CSV table of C-alpha atoms in Angstrom, one decimal:
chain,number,residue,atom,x,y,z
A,1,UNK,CA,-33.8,-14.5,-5.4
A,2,UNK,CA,-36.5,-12.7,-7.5
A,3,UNK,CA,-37.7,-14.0,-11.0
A,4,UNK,CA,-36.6,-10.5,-11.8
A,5,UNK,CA,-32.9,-10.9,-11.2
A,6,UNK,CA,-30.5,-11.8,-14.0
A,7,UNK,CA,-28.4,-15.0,-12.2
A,8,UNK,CA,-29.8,-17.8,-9.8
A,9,UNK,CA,-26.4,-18.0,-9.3
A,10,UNK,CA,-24.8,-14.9,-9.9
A,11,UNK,CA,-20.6,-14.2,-9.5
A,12,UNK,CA,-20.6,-12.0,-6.5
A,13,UNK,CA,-18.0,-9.6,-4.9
A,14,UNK,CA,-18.2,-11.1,-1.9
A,15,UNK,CA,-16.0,-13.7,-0.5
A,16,UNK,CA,-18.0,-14.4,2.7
A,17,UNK,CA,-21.0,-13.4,4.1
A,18,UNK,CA,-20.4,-11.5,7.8
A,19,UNK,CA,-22.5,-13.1,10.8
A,20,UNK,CA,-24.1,-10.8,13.1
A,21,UNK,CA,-21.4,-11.6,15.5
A,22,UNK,CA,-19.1,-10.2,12.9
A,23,UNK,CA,-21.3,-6.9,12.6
A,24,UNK,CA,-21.3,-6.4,16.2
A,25,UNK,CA,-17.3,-7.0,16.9
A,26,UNK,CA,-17.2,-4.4,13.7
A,27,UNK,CA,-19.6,-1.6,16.0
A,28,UNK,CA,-18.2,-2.1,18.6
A,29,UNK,CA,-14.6,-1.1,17.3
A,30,UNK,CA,-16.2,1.7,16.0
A,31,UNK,CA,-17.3,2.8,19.2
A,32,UNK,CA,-14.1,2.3,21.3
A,33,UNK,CA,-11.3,1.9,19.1
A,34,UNK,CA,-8.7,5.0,20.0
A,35,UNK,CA,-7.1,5.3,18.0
A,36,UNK,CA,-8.9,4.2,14.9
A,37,UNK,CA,-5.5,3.3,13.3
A,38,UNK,CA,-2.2,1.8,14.6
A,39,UNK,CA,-3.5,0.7,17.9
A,40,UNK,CA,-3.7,-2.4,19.7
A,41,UNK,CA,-6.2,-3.9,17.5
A,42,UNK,CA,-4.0,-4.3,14.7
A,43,UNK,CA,-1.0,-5.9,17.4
A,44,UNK,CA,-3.7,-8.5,18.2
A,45,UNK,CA,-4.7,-8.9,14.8
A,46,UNK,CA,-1.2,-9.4,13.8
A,47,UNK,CA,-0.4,-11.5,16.6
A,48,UNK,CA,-3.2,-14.0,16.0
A,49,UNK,CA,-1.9,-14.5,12.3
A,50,UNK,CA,1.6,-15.1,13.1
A,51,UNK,CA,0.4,-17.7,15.6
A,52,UNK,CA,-2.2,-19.2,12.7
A,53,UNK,CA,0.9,-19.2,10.4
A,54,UNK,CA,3.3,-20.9,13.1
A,55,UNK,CA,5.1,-18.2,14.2
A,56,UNK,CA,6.3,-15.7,11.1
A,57,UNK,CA,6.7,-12.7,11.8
A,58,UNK,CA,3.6,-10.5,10.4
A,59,UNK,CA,2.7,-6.9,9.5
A,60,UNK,CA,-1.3,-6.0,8.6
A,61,UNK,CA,-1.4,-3.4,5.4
A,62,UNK,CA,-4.0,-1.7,3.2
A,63,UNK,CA,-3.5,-4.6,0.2
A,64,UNK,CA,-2.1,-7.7,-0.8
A,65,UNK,CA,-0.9,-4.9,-3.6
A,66,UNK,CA,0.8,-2.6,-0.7
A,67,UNK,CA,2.3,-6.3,0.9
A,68,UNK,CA,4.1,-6.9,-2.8
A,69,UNK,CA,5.0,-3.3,-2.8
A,70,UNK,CA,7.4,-3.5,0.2
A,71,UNK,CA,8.9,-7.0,-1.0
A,72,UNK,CA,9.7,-5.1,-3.5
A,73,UNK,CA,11.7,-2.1,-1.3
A,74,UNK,CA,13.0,-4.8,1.2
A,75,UNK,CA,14.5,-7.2,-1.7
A,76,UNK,CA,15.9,-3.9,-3.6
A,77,UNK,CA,14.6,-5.0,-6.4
A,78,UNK,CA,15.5,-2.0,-8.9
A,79,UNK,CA,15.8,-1.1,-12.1
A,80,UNK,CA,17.2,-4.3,-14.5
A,81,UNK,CA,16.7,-6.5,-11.7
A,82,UNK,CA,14.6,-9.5,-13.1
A,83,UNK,CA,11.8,-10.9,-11.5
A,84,UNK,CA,10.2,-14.3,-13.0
A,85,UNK,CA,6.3,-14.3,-12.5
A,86,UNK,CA,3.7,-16.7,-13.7
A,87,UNK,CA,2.0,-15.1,-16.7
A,88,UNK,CA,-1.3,-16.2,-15.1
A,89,UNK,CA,-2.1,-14.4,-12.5
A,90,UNK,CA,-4.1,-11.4,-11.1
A,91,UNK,CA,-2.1,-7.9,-12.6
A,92,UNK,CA,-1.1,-7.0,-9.0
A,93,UNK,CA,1.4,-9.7,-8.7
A,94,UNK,CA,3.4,-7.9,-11.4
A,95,UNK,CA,2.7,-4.6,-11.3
A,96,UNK,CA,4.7,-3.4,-8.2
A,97,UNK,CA,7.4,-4.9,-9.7
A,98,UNK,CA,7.2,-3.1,-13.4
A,99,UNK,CA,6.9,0.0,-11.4
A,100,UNK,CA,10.4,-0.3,-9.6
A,101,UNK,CA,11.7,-0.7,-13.5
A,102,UNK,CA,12.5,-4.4,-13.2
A,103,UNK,CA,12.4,-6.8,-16.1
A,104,UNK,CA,9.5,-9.0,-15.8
A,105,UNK,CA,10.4,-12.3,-17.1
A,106,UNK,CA,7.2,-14.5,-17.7
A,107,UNK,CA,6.9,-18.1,-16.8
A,108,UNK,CA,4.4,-20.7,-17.8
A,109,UNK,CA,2.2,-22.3,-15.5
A,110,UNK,CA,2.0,-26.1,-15.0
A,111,UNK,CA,-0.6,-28.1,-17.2
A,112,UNK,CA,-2.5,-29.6,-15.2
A,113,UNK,CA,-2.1,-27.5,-11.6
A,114,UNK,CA,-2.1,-24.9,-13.2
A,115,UNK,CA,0.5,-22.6,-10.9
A,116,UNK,CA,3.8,-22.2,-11.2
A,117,UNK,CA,6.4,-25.0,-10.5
A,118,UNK,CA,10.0,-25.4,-10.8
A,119,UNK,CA,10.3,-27.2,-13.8
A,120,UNK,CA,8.5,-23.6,-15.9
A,121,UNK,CA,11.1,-21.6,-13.7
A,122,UNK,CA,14.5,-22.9,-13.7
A,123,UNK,CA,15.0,-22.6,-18.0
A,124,UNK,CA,14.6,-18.4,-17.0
A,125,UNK,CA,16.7,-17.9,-14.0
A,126,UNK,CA,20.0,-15.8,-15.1
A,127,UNK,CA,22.4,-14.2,-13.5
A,128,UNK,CA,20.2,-10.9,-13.0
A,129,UNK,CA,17.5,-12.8,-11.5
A,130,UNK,CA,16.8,-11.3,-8.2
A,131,UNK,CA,13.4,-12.8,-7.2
A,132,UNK,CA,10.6,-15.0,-8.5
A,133,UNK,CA,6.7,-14.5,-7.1
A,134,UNK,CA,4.8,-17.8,-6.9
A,135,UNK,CA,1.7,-17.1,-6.7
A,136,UNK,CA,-0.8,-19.9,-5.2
A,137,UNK,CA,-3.6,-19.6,-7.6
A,138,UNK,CA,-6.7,-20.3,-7.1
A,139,UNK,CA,-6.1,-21.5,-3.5
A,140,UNK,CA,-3.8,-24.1,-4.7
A,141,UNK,CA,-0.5,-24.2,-3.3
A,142,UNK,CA,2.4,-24.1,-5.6
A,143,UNK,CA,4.8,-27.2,-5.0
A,144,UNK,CA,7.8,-25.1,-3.0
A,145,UNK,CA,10.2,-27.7,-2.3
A,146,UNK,CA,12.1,-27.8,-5.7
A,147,UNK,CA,11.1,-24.2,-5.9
A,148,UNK,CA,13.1,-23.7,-2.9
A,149,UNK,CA,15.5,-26.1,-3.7
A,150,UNK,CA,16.5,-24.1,-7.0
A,151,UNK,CA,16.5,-20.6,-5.1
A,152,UNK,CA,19.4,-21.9,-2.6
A,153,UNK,CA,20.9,-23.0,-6.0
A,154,UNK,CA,20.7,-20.5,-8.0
A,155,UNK,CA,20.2,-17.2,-5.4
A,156,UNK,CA,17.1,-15.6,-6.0
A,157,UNK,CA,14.5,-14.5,-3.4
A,158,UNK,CA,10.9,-16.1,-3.5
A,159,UNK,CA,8.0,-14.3,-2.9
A,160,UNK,CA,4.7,-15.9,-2.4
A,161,UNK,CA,1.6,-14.3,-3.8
A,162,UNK,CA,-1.0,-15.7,-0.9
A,163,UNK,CA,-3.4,-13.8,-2.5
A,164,UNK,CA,-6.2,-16.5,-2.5
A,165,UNK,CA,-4.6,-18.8,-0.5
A,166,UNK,CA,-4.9,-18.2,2.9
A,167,UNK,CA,-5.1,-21.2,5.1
A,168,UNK,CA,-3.3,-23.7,2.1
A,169,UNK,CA,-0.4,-25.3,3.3
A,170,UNK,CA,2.6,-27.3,1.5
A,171,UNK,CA,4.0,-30.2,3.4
A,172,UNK,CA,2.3,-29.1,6.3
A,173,UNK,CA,3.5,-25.6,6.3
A,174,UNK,CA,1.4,-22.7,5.6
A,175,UNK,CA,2.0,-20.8,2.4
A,176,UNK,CA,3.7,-17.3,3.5
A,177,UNK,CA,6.1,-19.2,5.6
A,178,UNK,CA,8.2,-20.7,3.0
A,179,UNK,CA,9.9,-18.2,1.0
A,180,UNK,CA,11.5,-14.8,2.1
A,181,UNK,CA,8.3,-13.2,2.1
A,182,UNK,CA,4.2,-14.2,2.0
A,183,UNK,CA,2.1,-11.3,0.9
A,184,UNK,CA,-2.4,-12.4,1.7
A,185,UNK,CA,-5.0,-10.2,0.3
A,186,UNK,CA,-8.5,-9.1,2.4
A,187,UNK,CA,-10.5,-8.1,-0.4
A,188,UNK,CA,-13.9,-8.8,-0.6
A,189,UNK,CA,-13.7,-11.6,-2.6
A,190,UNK,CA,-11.5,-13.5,-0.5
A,191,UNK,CA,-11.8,-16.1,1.6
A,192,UNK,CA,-11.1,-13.6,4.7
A,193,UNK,CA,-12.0,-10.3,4.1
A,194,UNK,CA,-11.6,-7.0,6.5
A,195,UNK,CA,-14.4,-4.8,4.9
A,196,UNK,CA,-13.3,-4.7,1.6
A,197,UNK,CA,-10.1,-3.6,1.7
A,198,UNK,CA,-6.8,-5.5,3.5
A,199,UNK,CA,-3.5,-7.5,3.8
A,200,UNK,CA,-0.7,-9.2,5.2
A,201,UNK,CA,2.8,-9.1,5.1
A,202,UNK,CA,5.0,-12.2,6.5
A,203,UNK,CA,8.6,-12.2,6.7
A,204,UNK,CA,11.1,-14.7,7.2
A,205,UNK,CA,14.3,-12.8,8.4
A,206,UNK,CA,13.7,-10.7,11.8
A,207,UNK,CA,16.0,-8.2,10.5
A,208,UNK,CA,14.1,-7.3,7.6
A,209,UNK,CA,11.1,-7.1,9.5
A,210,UNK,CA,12.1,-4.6,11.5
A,211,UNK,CA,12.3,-2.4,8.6
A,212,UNK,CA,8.6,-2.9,7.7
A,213,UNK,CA,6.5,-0.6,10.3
A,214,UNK,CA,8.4,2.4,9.3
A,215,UNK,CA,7.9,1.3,5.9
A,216,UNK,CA,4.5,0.6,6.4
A,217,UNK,CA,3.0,3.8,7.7
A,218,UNK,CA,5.5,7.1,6.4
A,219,UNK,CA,8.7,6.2,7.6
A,220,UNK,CA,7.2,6.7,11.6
A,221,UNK,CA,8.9,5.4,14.6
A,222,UNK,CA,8.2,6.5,17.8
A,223,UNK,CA,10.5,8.9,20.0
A,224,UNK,CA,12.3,6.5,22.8
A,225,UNK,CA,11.6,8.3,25.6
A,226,UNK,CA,8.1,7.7,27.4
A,227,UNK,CA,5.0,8.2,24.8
A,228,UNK,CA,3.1,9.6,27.5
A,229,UNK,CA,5.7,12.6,27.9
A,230,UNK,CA,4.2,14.0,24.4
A,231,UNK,CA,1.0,15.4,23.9
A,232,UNK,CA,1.1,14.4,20.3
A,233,UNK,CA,2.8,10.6,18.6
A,234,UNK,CA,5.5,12.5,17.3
A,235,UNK,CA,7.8,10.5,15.5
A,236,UNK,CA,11.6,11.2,14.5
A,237,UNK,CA,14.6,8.5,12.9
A,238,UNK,CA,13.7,7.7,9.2
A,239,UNK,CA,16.6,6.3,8.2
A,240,UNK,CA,15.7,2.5,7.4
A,241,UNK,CA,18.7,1.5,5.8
A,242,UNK,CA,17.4,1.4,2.2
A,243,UNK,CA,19.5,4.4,0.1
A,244,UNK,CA,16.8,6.2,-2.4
A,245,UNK,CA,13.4,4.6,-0.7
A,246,UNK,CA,10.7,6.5,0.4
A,247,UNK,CA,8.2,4.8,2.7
A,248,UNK,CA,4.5,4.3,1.9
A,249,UNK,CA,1.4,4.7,3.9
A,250,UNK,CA,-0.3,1.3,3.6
A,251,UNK,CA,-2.0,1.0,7.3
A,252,UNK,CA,-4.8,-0.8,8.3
A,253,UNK,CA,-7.6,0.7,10.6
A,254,UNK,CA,-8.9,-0.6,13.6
A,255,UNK,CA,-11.8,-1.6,12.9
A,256,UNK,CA,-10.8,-3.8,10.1
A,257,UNK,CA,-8.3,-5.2,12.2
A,258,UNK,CA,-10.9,-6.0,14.6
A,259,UNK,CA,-13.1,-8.0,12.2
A,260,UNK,CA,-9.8,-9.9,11.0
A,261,UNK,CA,-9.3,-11.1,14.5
A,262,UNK,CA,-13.0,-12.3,14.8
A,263,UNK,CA,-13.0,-14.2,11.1
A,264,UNK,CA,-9.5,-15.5,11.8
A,265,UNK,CA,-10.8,-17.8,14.5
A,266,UNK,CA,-13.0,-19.3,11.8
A,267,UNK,CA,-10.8,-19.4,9.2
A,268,UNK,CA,-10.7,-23.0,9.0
A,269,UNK,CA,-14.2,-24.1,9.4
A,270,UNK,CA,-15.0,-21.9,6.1
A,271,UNK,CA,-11.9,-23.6,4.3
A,272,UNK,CA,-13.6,-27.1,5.2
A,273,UNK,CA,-16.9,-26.1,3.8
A,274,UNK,CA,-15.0,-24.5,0.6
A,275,UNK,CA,-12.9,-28.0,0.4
A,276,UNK,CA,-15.9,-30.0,1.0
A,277,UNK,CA,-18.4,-28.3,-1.5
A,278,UNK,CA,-15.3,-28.2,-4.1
A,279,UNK,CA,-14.9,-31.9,-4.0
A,280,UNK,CA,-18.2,-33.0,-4.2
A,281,UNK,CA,-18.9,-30.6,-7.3
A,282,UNK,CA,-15.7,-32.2,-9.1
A,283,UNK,CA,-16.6,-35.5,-8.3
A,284,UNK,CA,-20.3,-35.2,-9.2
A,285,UNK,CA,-18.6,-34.2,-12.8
A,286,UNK,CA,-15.9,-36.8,-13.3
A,287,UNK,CA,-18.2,-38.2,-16.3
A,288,UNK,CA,-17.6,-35.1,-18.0
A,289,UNK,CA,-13.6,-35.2,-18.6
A,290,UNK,CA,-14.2,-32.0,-21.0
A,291,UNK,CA,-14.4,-30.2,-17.8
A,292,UNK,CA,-11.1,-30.5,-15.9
A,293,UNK,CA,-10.0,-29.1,-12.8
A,294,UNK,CA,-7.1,-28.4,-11.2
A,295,UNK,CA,-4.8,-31.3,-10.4
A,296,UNK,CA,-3.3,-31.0,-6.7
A,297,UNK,CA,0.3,-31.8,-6.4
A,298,UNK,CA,1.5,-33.7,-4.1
A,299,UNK,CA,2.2,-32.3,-0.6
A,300,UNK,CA,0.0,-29.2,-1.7
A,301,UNK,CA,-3.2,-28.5,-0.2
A,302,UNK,CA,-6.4,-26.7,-1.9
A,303,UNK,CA,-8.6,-23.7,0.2
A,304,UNK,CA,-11.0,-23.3,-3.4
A,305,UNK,CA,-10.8,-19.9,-3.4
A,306,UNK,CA,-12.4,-20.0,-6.7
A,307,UNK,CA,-13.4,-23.0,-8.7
A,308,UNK,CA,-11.9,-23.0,-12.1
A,309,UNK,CA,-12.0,-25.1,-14.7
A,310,UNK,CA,-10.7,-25.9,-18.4
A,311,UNK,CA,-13.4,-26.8,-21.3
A,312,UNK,CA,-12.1,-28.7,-24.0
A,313,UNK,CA,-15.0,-29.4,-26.3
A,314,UNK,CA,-13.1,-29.1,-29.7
A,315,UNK,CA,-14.5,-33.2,-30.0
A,316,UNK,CA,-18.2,-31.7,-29.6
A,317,UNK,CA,-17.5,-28.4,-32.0
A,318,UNK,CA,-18.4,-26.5,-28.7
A,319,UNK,CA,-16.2,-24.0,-27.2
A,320,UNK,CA,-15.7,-22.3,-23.9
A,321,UNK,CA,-18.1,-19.4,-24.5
A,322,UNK,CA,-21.0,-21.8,-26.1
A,323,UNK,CA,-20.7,-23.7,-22.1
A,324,UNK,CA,-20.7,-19.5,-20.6
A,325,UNK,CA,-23.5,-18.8,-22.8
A,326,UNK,CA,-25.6,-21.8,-22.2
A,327,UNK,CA,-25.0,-21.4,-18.5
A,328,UNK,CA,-26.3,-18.0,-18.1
A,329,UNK,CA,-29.2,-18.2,-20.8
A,330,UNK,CA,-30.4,-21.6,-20.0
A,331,UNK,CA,-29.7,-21.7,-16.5
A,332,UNK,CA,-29.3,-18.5,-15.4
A,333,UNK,CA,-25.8,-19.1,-13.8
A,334,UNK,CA,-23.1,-16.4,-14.0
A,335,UNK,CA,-19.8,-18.2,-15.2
A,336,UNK,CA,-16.7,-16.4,-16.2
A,337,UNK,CA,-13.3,-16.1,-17.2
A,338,UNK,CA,-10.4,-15.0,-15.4
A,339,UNK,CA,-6.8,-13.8,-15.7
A,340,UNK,CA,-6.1,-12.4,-19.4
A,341,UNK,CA,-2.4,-13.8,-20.0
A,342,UNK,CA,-0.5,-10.8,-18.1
A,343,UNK,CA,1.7,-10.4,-21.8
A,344,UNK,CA,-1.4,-10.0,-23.6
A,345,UNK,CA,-2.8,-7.5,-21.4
A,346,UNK,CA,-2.0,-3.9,-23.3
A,347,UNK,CA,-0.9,-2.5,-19.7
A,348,UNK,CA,2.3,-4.6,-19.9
A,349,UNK,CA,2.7,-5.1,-23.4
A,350,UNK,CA,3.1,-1.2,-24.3
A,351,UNK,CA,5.5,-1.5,-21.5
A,352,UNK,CA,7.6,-3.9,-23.2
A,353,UNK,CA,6.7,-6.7,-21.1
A,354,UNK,CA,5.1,-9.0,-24.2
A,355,UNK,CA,7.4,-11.2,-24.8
A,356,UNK,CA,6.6,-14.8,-23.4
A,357,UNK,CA,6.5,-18.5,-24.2
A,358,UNK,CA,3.7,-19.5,-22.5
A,359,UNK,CA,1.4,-22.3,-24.1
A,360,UNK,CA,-0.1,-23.7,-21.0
A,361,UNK,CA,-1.2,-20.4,-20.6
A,362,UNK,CA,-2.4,-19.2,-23.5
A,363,UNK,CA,-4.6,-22.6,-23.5
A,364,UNK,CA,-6.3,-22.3,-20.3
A,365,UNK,CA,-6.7,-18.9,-20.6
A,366,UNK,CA,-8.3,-19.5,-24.0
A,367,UNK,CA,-10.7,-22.3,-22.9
A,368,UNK,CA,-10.9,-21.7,-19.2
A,369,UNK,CA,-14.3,-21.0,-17.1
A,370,UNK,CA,-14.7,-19.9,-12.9
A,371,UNK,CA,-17.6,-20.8,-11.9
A,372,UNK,CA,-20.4,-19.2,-9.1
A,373,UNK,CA,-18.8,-20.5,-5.9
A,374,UNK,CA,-19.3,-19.7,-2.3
A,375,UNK,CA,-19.6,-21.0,1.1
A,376,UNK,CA,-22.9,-19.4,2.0
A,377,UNK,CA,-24.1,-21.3,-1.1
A,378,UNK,CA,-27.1,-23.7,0.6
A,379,UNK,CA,-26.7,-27.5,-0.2
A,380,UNK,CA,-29.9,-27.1,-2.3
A,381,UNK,CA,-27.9,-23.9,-4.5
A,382,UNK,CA,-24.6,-26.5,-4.7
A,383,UNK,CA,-27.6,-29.1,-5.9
A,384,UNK,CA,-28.7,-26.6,-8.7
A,385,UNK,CA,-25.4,-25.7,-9.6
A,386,UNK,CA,-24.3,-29.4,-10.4
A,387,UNK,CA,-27.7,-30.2,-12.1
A,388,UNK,CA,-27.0,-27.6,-14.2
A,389,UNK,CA,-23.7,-28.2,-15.6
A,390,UNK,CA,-24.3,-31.3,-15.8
A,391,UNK,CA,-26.9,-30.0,-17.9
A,392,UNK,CA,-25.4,-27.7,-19.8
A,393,UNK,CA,-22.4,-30.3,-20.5
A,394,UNK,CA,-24.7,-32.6,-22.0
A,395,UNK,CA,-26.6,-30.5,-24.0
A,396,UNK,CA,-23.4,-29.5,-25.4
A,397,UNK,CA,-21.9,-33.2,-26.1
A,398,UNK,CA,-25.7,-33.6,-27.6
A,399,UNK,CA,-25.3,-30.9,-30.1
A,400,UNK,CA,-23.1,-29.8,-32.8
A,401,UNK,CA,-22.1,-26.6,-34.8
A,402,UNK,CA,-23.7,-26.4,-37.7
């Protein structure tokens, strides 16, 4: 990087960096894919995920967004249904479910995990609760058994937000495989991405899924006689069993598809170097308590999709911006903060949805920090960005508002 640029470290958009073997499985789709959408690539892309996720059932779509968005039509979640979801979180885990005119119900995250657990949830359930999103944030996994445990009890649906998660697992089972539904995101920024823009849908009963492809792409399905009869796909029964739902169009192409074959098979050799350059980070900073990370529950296991961290330097009259600020000034290092608390965020709030008891929330949000974090980071780029909070960190400690 240039003495020019702003960040030695900047916060960038991408998740992963594609190989040249990715670029070439990528133009070579484009060249023989036909068609470009709905064709065998996205089978085998589909197939390969249900075997990495042992076995669910899986559909590919547009978004993680467009995955919450048919939870929301197969759970017929409608208006005054209520839906509990972690206050911390990305606005997509929410927003398809204010848009179907359900009460959003907010629930604090854990302390010290910082995702959702049972213990935040079960004061909230009532008799109108029809589903609760646990969203594995960060790339933490969420403890599910007593999540579970309290859904049988109490007879809601779970939906997991796998957003950032792909690859965690809880008790040895993949996230996405142990509620009703799992919904992954492709985005750049993730730790698999399909060109930007992508997602998965899992589901756990077979008879829900085979609502979901008509769902998925305009209510389609094909005509039962022989396809190669018809000069064109034409496509006839629409009737999916849901009264007053209209499908959407949330397909992915081909040539995504194709590149979420190829990064799949490698899926796990990035989480290791994610896992291993997250540890060594937090243990290279254990002298600096001020700066806590995520505690990982037991049976839960960590893919560092981000690296987040709390500040508490109240003892040092510093604050979460001075650390920011000193970062990026002294150091050049882009640091920043994530996940306004979704009550405070005007778009739900002048919808009615502010209402919340959420301390744990409210303090990490108010002293939280994400810091530069990727796994095409070189060991000498990891080096600088120890050195430099442990630089920053000291410097803070060191001095005092005046």
């Amino acid at each position: 990087m240039s003495s020019t640029d702003p960040f030695i470290l900047p916060f960038s958009g991408r998740g992963i960096n594609y190989t040249e073997e990715d670029i070439q499985v990528v133009a070579d789709a484009m060249r023989s894919a036909d068609p470009l959408t709905q064709g065998p690539k996205l089978s085998e892309f589909q197939q390969m995920f249900s075997e990495y996720q042992g076995g669910i059932t899986s559909f590919a779509v547009s978004s993680c967004t467009a995955a919450l968005e048919l939870t929301v039509m197969l759970s017929n979640i409608s208006h005054g249904d209520e839906v509990i979801i972690p206050a911390h979180t990305y606005c997509s885990s929410a927003i398809p479910f204010a848009r179907a005119g359900a009460k959003i119900v907010w629930a604090d995250i854990d302390e010290n995990s910082r995702v959702v657990a049972a213990k935040e949830i079960e004061p909230l359930v009532t008799g109108r609760t029809k589903a609760v999103v646990v969203v594995h944030l960060y790339g933490l996994s969420a403890p599910m058994d007593d999540i579970m445990t309290l859904a049988k009890e109490r007879g809601f649906l779970v939906i997991e937000d796998c957003a950032q998660a792909v690859g965690a697992s809880y008790d040895g089972k993949k996230v996405g495989t142990i509620g009703n539904f799992g919904c992954f995101s492709f985005h750049a920024q993730k730790n698999v991405t399909t060109l930007g823009e992508g997602g998965m849908l899992t589901v756990q009963s077979r008879e829900v899924a085979e609502l979901v492809p008509g769902l998925r792409h305009n209510g389609h399905r094909p005509y039962s006689g022989e396809r190669e009869r018809y000069w064109l796909p034409a496509m006839v029964d629409t009737d999916f069993d849901i009264e007053e739902v209209w499908p959407l169009k949330a397909t992915l192409g081909e040539v995504q598809c194709a590149l979420g074959t190829h990064i799949l098979k490698r899926l796990d050799e990035i989480s290791a170097r994610r896992h291993s350059a997250a540890r060594r980070i937090i243990e290279s900073l254990r002298d600096f308590p001020e700066l806590s990370f995520q505690s990982i529950p037991s049976g839960s296991t960590h893919v560092y999709h981000l690296l987040s961290a709390r500040y508490d330097g109240e003892q040092f009259g510093k604050t979460r911006d001075d650390l920011i600020d000193l970062l990026a000034n002294e150091y050049r290092i882009q640091a920043i903060v994530q996940y306004y608390p979704l009550y405070r965020y005007p778009m739900f709030y002048r919808a009615g949805f502010g209402e919340a008891h959420c301390p744990h929330t409210d303090q990490f949000y108010d002293n939280m920090v994400s810091l530069p974090f990727y796994p095409w980071f070189s060991d000498d780029q990891f080096d600088y960005l120890i050195h430099s909070v442990k630089g920053a960190l000291s410097a803070l400690r060191n001095t005092r508002s005046g």
